[in-house]
Amino acid sequence: MDLSQFQQAVELLRSAQHISVLTGAGVSAESGIPTFRASDGLWEGHAIEEVATPQGYRRNPQLVWDFYHARREKAAQVQPNPGHVALAALEQHWADRFDLITQNVDGLHQRAGNLRVHELHGSLWRSRCTECGDIAAIPADFPRTPTCKLCGGALRPDIVWFGEMLPGDVFRDAEFAAVECDLMLVVGTSAVVYPAAGLIPLAKTSSRANNVVAAHVIEINITPSSASDHVDVGLYGPSGEILPQLLAALN
Ligand code: BJW
Ligand code: ZN
């Protein structure tokens, strides 16, 4: 990691009035959860269009549920890593001037202690009724082929698949957080999926905090991403190491 970039990042953090963080799969990699685009376009052995599109679900709902049951079981077995823990400590420090926007569905940010989490792509831990739209927490004794307790309709995972709209209220809150902040941390995302990736240029062109016109952006990733050309500071290494180092440098 470049030391002068690290020093710049510490200075930006010290002067930040409102921090928003955008996270992706890379932040959970060190907990043992695989990222999406690491290998050959297959997710746990499945083609993306089979398991992460509404068309795939209509073709074979049981295959899709089995995929998400396995993902949920895996997520339940792993622990938040030092990167998650450092982000929870940053929220403690900045309190209500801190927003965590995540593309992840694993719930690890909440388990680490983050309170204000905007889940753009849904959650492994909730189901949604395909008939009445009811969203419910998934209980421990969830059946392999679940149906709605309210209307008997088929349930689906409460996940945002390709071609689907993001939950409107969550995305509005995320846009607000991107506009409100004067510092955005972009952690462990390839920044290729929209509209999530569009929050980075939004932050860069508007800020209401600190009387500045645009937020600064710090990227933390093991390698440069699609966002790298547009960030102010790039810290390249594992987020489970860099985030705790940043936190330690602040104290
Ligand atoms: C580390 C690390 C370590 C590793 N430390 N770093 C504009 C242009 C082009 C296309 C579109 C567009 N707008 C919309 C689209 C279409 C599409 C899209 O964006 N496609 C692109 C791929 C081109 N978007 C959509 O379909 C969205 N919906 C939408 O736009 O609706 C509007 C609409 C609807 C209907 C009609 C008309 C309009 C919905 C997108 C939903 C995405 N959902 C997924 C799947 C969820 C299912 C599941 O989880 O099972 O969400 S896709 C997948 O990608 C998942 C992730 O949240 C998301 C982002 O991936 P992420 O997190 O960045 O992971 P990776 O693997 O890509 O990257 C990991 C990174 O970590 C890497 O950079 C590593 O280097 C790094 N890393 N280890 C730090 N230790
Ligand atoms: Zn229902």
Coordinates of C-alpha atoms and ligand atoms in Angstrom, one line a residue:
M1 CA 0.0 0.0 0.0
D2 CA 1.2 3.5 -0.9
L3 CA 2.1 5.4 2.3
S4 CA 1.4 8.9 1.1
Q5 CA -2.1 7.7 -0.1
F6 CA -2.6 6.2 3.4
Q7 CA -1.6 9.6 5.0
Q8 CA -4.0 11.4 2.7
A9 CA -6.8 9.0 3.6
V10 CA -6.2 9.6 7.3
E11 CA -6.3 13.4 6.8
L12 CA -9.6 13.1 4.8
L13 CA -11.1 11.0 7.6
R14 CA -10.0 13.4 10.3
S15 CA -11.7 16.3 8.6
A16 CA -14.8 14.5 7.5
Q17 CA -18.2 15.7 8.8
H18 CA -20.4 13.0 7.2
I19 CA -19.1 9.7 6.0
S20 CA -20.9 7.4 3.6
V21 CA -19.5 3.9 2.8
L22 CA -20.4 1.8 -0.2
T23 CA -19.4 -1.9 0.3
G24 CA -19.4 -4.9 -2.0
A25 CA -18.6 -8.6 -1.8
G26 CA -14.8 -7.9 -1.2
V27 CA -15.5 -6.7 2.3
S28 CA -16.8 -10.2 3.2
A29 CA -14.1 -12.1 1.3
E30 CA -11.9 -12.4 4.3
S31 CA -14.8 -13.9 6.2
G32 CA -14.8 -16.8 3.7
I33 CA -17.7 -15.7 1.5
P34 CA -16.7 -15.8 -2.2
T35 CA -17.0 -12.7 -4.4
F36 CA -19.1 -12.7 -7.5
R37 CA -16.7 -11.9 -10.3
A38 CA -13.6 -13.7 -9.1
S39 CA -13.9 -16.7 -11.5
D40 CA -15.5 -17.6 -14.8
G41 CA -18.9 -16.1 -14.4
L42 CA -20.2 -19.0 -12.3
W43 CA -21.6 -18.4 -8.8
E44 CA -21.1 -21.5 -6.7
G45 CA -21.2 -23.6 -9.9
H46 CA -24.4 -21.9 -11.4
A47 CA -24.8 -19.6 -14.3
I48 CA -25.9 -16.2 -13.2
E49 CA -29.0 -16.2 -15.3
E50 CA -30.1 -19.5 -13.7
V51 CA -30.1 -18.3 -10.1
A52 CA -30.0 -14.4 -10.1
T53 CA -32.7 -13.4 -12.5
P54 CA -36.6 -13.4 -12.3
Q55 CA -36.6 -15.6 -15.4
G56 CA -34.4 -18.2 -13.7
Y57 CA -36.7 -18.2 -10.7
R58 CA -39.8 -18.7 -12.9
R59 CA -38.0 -21.6 -14.8
N60 CA -36.9 -23.4 -11.7
P61 CA -37.8 -21.9 -8.3
Q62 CA -36.5 -25.0 -6.4
L63 CA -33.0 -24.6 -7.9
V64 CA -33.0 -21.0 -6.9
W65 CA -34.2 -21.7 -3.4
D66 CA -31.6 -24.4 -2.9
F67 CA -28.9 -22.0 -4.1
Y68 CA -30.1 -19.4 -1.5
H69 CA -30.6 -21.9 1.3
A70 CA -26.9 -22.9 0.8
R71 CA -25.8 -19.2 0.7
R72 CA -27.7 -18.5 3.9
E73 CA -26.2 -21.6 5.6
K74 CA -22.7 -20.5 4.6
A75 CA -23.3 -16.9 5.8
A76 CA -24.6 -18.2 9.2
Q77 CA -21.3 -20.2 9.7
V78 CA -18.9 -17.3 9.1
Q79 CA -18.0 -14.4 11.3
P80 CA -17.6 -10.6 10.5
N81 CA -13.9 -9.9 9.9
P82 CA -11.7 -7.0 11.2
G83 CA -12.9 -4.9 8.2
H84 CA -16.5 -5.2 9.2
V85 CA -15.6 -4.5 12.8
A86 CA -13.6 -1.4 11.9
L87 CA -16.6 0.0 9.9
A88 CA -18.8 -0.5 13.0
A89 CA -16.2 1.4 15.1
L90 CA -16.3 4.3 12.5
E91 CA -20.1 4.5 12.8
Q92 CA -19.7 4.7 16.6
H93 CA -17.4 7.6 16.1
W94 CA -19.4 9.5 13.6
A95 CA -22.8 8.4 15.0
D96 CA -25.7 9.9 12.9
R97 CA -23.2 11.3 10.5
F98 CA -22.4 7.9 9.1
D99 CA -24.2 5.8 6.5
L100 CA -23.3 2.3 5.4
I101 CA -24.7 1.4 1.9
T102 CA -24.1 -2.2 1.0
Q103 CA -24.6 -4.3 -2.0
N104 CA -24.1 -7.4 0.2
V105 CA -26.9 -9.6 1.3
D106 CA -25.1 -11.6 4.0
G107 CA -26.0 -9.5 7.0
L108 CA -22.4 -9.3 8.3
H109 CA -22.3 -5.5 8.7
Q110 CA -25.3 -5.7 11.1
R111 CA -23.7 -8.6 12.9
A112 CA -20.5 -6.5 13.4
G113 CA -22.6 -3.7 14.9
N114 CA -23.4 -1.2 12.2
L115 CA -26.8 0.3 12.8
R116 CA -27.6 2.5 9.8
V117 CA -27.2 0.0 7.0
H118 CA -28.9 0.5 3.6
E119 CA -29.2 -2.9 1.9
L120 CA -29.4 -2.1 -1.8
H121 CA -29.7 -5.7 -3.1
G122 CA -31.9 -7.2 -0.3
S123 CA -31.0 -9.9 2.2
L124 CA -30.5 -13.6 2.4
W125 CA -32.4 -13.5 5.7
R126 CA -35.7 -12.4 4.3
S127 CA -38.4 -13.9 2.0
R128 CA -40.9 -12.0 -0.2
C129 CA -44.3 -13.3 -1.3
T130 CA -44.7 -13.5 -5.1
E131 CA -48.5 -12.9 -4.6
C132 CA -49.1 -10.4 -1.8
G133 CA -45.6 -8.9 -1.6
D134 CA -45.3 -9.6 2.2
I135 CA -41.6 -9.4 3.3
A136 CA -40.7 -11.6 6.3
A137 CA -37.7 -12.7 8.3
I138 CA -36.7 -16.3 7.5
P139 CA -37.1 -18.5 10.6
A140 CA -34.8 -21.3 11.7
D141 CA -37.3 -24.0 10.6
F142 CA -37.9 -22.5 7.1
P143 CA -39.1 -25.2 4.7
R144 CA -37.2 -26.1 1.5
T145 CA -40.2 -25.0 -0.6
P146 CA -41.7 -22.1 1.4
T147 CA -45.2 -20.6 1.0
C148 CA -46.7 -17.4 2.4
K149 CA -48.3 -17.6 5.9
L150 CA -50.7 -14.8 4.9
C151 CA -52.0 -15.9 1.5
G152 CA -50.5 -19.3 0.7
G153 CA -48.5 -17.8 -2.3
A154 CA -45.1 -19.0 -3.3
L155 CA -42.2 -17.2 -1.5
R156 CA -39.0 -16.0 -3.2
P157 CA -35.8 -14.7 -1.7
D158 CA -35.9 -11.0 -0.9
I159 CA -33.0 -10.4 -3.2
V160 CA -32.7 -7.9 -6.1
W161 CA -31.9 -9.9 -9.2
F162 CA -30.6 -8.6 -12.5
G163 CA -33.3 -6.6 -14.4
E164 CA -35.2 -5.8 -11.2
M165 CA -35.7 -2.5 -9.5
L166 CA -34.0 -1.8 -6.2
P167 CA -36.3 -1.1 -3.3
G168 CA -37.3 2.5 -3.8
D169 CA -37.1 3.7 -0.2
V170 CA -33.7 2.1 0.4
F171 CA -32.3 3.6 -2.8
R172 CA -33.6 7.0 -2.0
D173 CA -31.9 6.8 1.4
A174 CA -28.7 5.7 -0.2
E175 CA -28.8 8.6 -2.7
F176 CA -29.5 11.0 0.1
A177 CA -26.4 9.6 2.0
A178 CA -24.3 9.9 -1.1
V179 CA -25.3 13.6 -1.5
E180 CA -25.1 14.3 2.2
C181 CA -21.5 13.1 2.8
D182 CA -18.2 14.9 2.3
L183 CA -16.3 11.6 2.3
M184 CA -17.2 8.4 0.7
L185 CA -15.3 5.1 1.2
V186 CA -15.8 2.5 -1.5
V187 CA -14.8 -0.8 -0.2
G188 CA -14.5 -4.2 -1.9
T189 CA -16.6 -3.6 -5.0
S190 CA -15.9 -4.0 -8.7
A191 CA -18.3 -1.0 -9.2
V192 CA -19.8 -2.5 -12.3
V193 CA -23.4 -3.0 -11.2
Y194 CA -25.8 -0.2 -11.5
P195 CA -27.5 1.8 -10.1
A196 CA -25.2 1.1 -7.0
A197 CA -22.0 2.1 -8.8
G198 CA -23.7 5.4 -9.8
L199 CA -23.7 6.5 -6.2
I200 CA -19.9 7.1 -6.5
P201 CA -20.2 9.9 -9.2
L202 CA -23.3 11.2 -7.3
A203 CA -21.1 11.7 -4.2
K204 CA -18.4 13.2 -6.2
T205 CA -20.6 15.9 -7.7
S206 CA -22.6 16.9 -4.7
S207 CA -22.2 17.3 -1.0
R208 CA -24.1 19.1 1.6
A209 CA -21.7 18.6 4.4
N210 CA -18.8 20.8 5.4
N211 CA -19.7 23.6 3.0
V212 CA -17.9 21.7 0.2
V213 CA -19.2 21.2 -3.3
A214 CA -18.3 17.6 -3.7
A215 CA -17.3 14.6 -1.6
H216 CA -13.8 13.1 -1.7
V217 CA -13.7 9.4 -2.4
I218 CA -11.3 6.8 -1.0
E219 CA -11.3 3.3 -2.6
I220 CA -10.1 0.3 -0.7
N221 CA -9.8 -2.9 -2.8
I222 CA -7.2 -5.6 -3.4
T223 CA -7.0 -4.4 -7.1
P224 CA -8.1 -1.2 -9.0
S225 CA -11.7 -1.4 -10.1
S226 CA -14.0 0.4 -12.6
A227 CA -14.2 3.3 -10.0
S228 CA -10.5 3.8 -9.6
D229 CA -10.0 6.5 -12.2
H230 CA -12.5 8.6 -10.4
V231 CA -11.3 8.3 -6.8
D232 CA -9.1 10.8 -4.9
V233 CA -7.2 8.2 -2.9
G234 CA -6.7 4.5 -3.7
L235 CA -5.6 2.0 -1.0
Y236 CA -4.9 -1.3 -2.5
G237 CA -4.8 -4.3 -0.2
P238 CA -7.2 -6.4 1.8
S239 CA -10.0 -4.4 3.5
G240 CA -9.7 -6.6 6.6
E241 CA -6.2 -5.1 7.1
I242 CA -6.5 -1.6 5.7
L243 CA -9.7 -0.6 7.5
P244 CA -8.3 -1.5 11.0
Q245 CA -5.1 0.4 10.1
L246 CA -7.0 3.5 9.2
L247 CA -9.0 3.3 12.4
A248 CA -5.9 2.9 14.5
A249 CA -4.3 5.9 12.7
L250 CA -7.3 8.0 13.7
N251 CA -7.0 7.3 17.4
Ligands
BJW1 C1 -11.5 -7.2 -2.1 C2 -11.1 -8.3 -1.3 C3 -10.5 -8.0 -0.1 C4 -11.8 -9.1 -3.1 N1 -10.5 -6.7 0.3 N2 -11.4 -6.0 -1.7 C5 -26.3 0.9 -16.7 C6 -25.4 0.4 -17.6 C7 -25.3 -1.0 -17.9 C8 -26.1 -1.9 -17.3 C9 -27.1 -1.4 -16.4 C10 -27.1 -0.1 -16.1 N3 -28.1 0.1 -15.2 C11 -28.6 -1.1 -14.9 C12 -28.0 -2.0 -15.6 C13 -28.3 -3.5 -15.6 C14 -27.8 -4.2 -14.4 C15 -26.3 -4.0 -14.3 O1 -25.8 -3.1 -13.6 N4 -25.5 -4.7 -15.1 C16 -24.1 -4.6 -15.2 C17 -23.4 -5.9 -14.7 C18 -23.7 -4.2 -16.5 N5 -28.4 -3.7 -13.2 C19 -29.6 -4.2 -12.8 O2 -30.2 -5.1 -13.4 C20 -30.2 -3.6 -11.5 N6 -31.5 -3.3 -11.7 C21 -31.9 -2.2 -12.4 O3 -31.1 -1.5 -12.9 O4 -33.2 -2.0 -12.4 C22 -33.7 -1.0 -13.2 C23 -34.7 -1.5 -14.3 C24 -35.5 -2.6 -14.0 C25 -36.3 -3.1 -14.9 C26 -36.4 -2.5 -16.2 C27 -35.6 -1.4 -16.4 C28 -34.7 -0.9 -15.5 C29 -30.2 -4.7 -10.4 C30 -28.9 -5.2 -10.0 C31 -29.0 -6.2 -8.9 C32 -27.6 -6.9 -8.7 N7 -27.8 -8.1 -8.0 C33 -26.6 -8.9 -7.7 C34 -27.1 -10.3 -7.4 C35 -27.7 -10.5 -6.1 C36 -28.0 -11.9 -6.0 C37 -27.2 -12.6 -5.0 O5 -26.5 -12.0 -4.2 O6 -27.3 -13.8 -5.1 O7 -25.9 -8.3 -6.6 S1 -25.4 -8.9 -8.9 C38 -24.0 -9.1 -7.9 O8 -23.2 -8.0 -8.2 C39 -24.6 -8.9 -6.5 C40 -23.6 -7.8 -5.9 O9 -24.2 -7.1 -4.9 C41 -23.3 -7.0 -7.1 C42 -22.0 -6.2 -7.0 O10 -20.9 -7.0 -7.0 P1 -19.7 -6.6 -6.1 O11 -20.1 -6.6 -4.7 O12 -19.0 -5.5 -6.6 O13 -18.8 -8.0 -6.2 P2 -17.7 -8.3 -7.3 O14 -17.4 -9.8 -7.2 O15 -18.0 -7.8 -8.6 O16 -16.4 -7.5 -6.8 C43 -15.7 -7.8 -5.6 C44 -14.6 -6.8 -5.5 O17 -14.0 -7.1 -4.2 C45 -13.5 -6.9 -6.5 O18 -13.3 -5.6 -7.0 C46 -12.3 -7.5 -5.8 O19 -11.1 -7.0 -6.3 C47 -12.6 -7.0 -4.4 N8 -12.0 -7.8 -3.3 N9 -11.3 -9.5 -2.1 C48 -10.9 -5.7 -0.6 N10 -10.1 -8.9 0.7
ZN2 ZN -48.5 -13.7 0.5

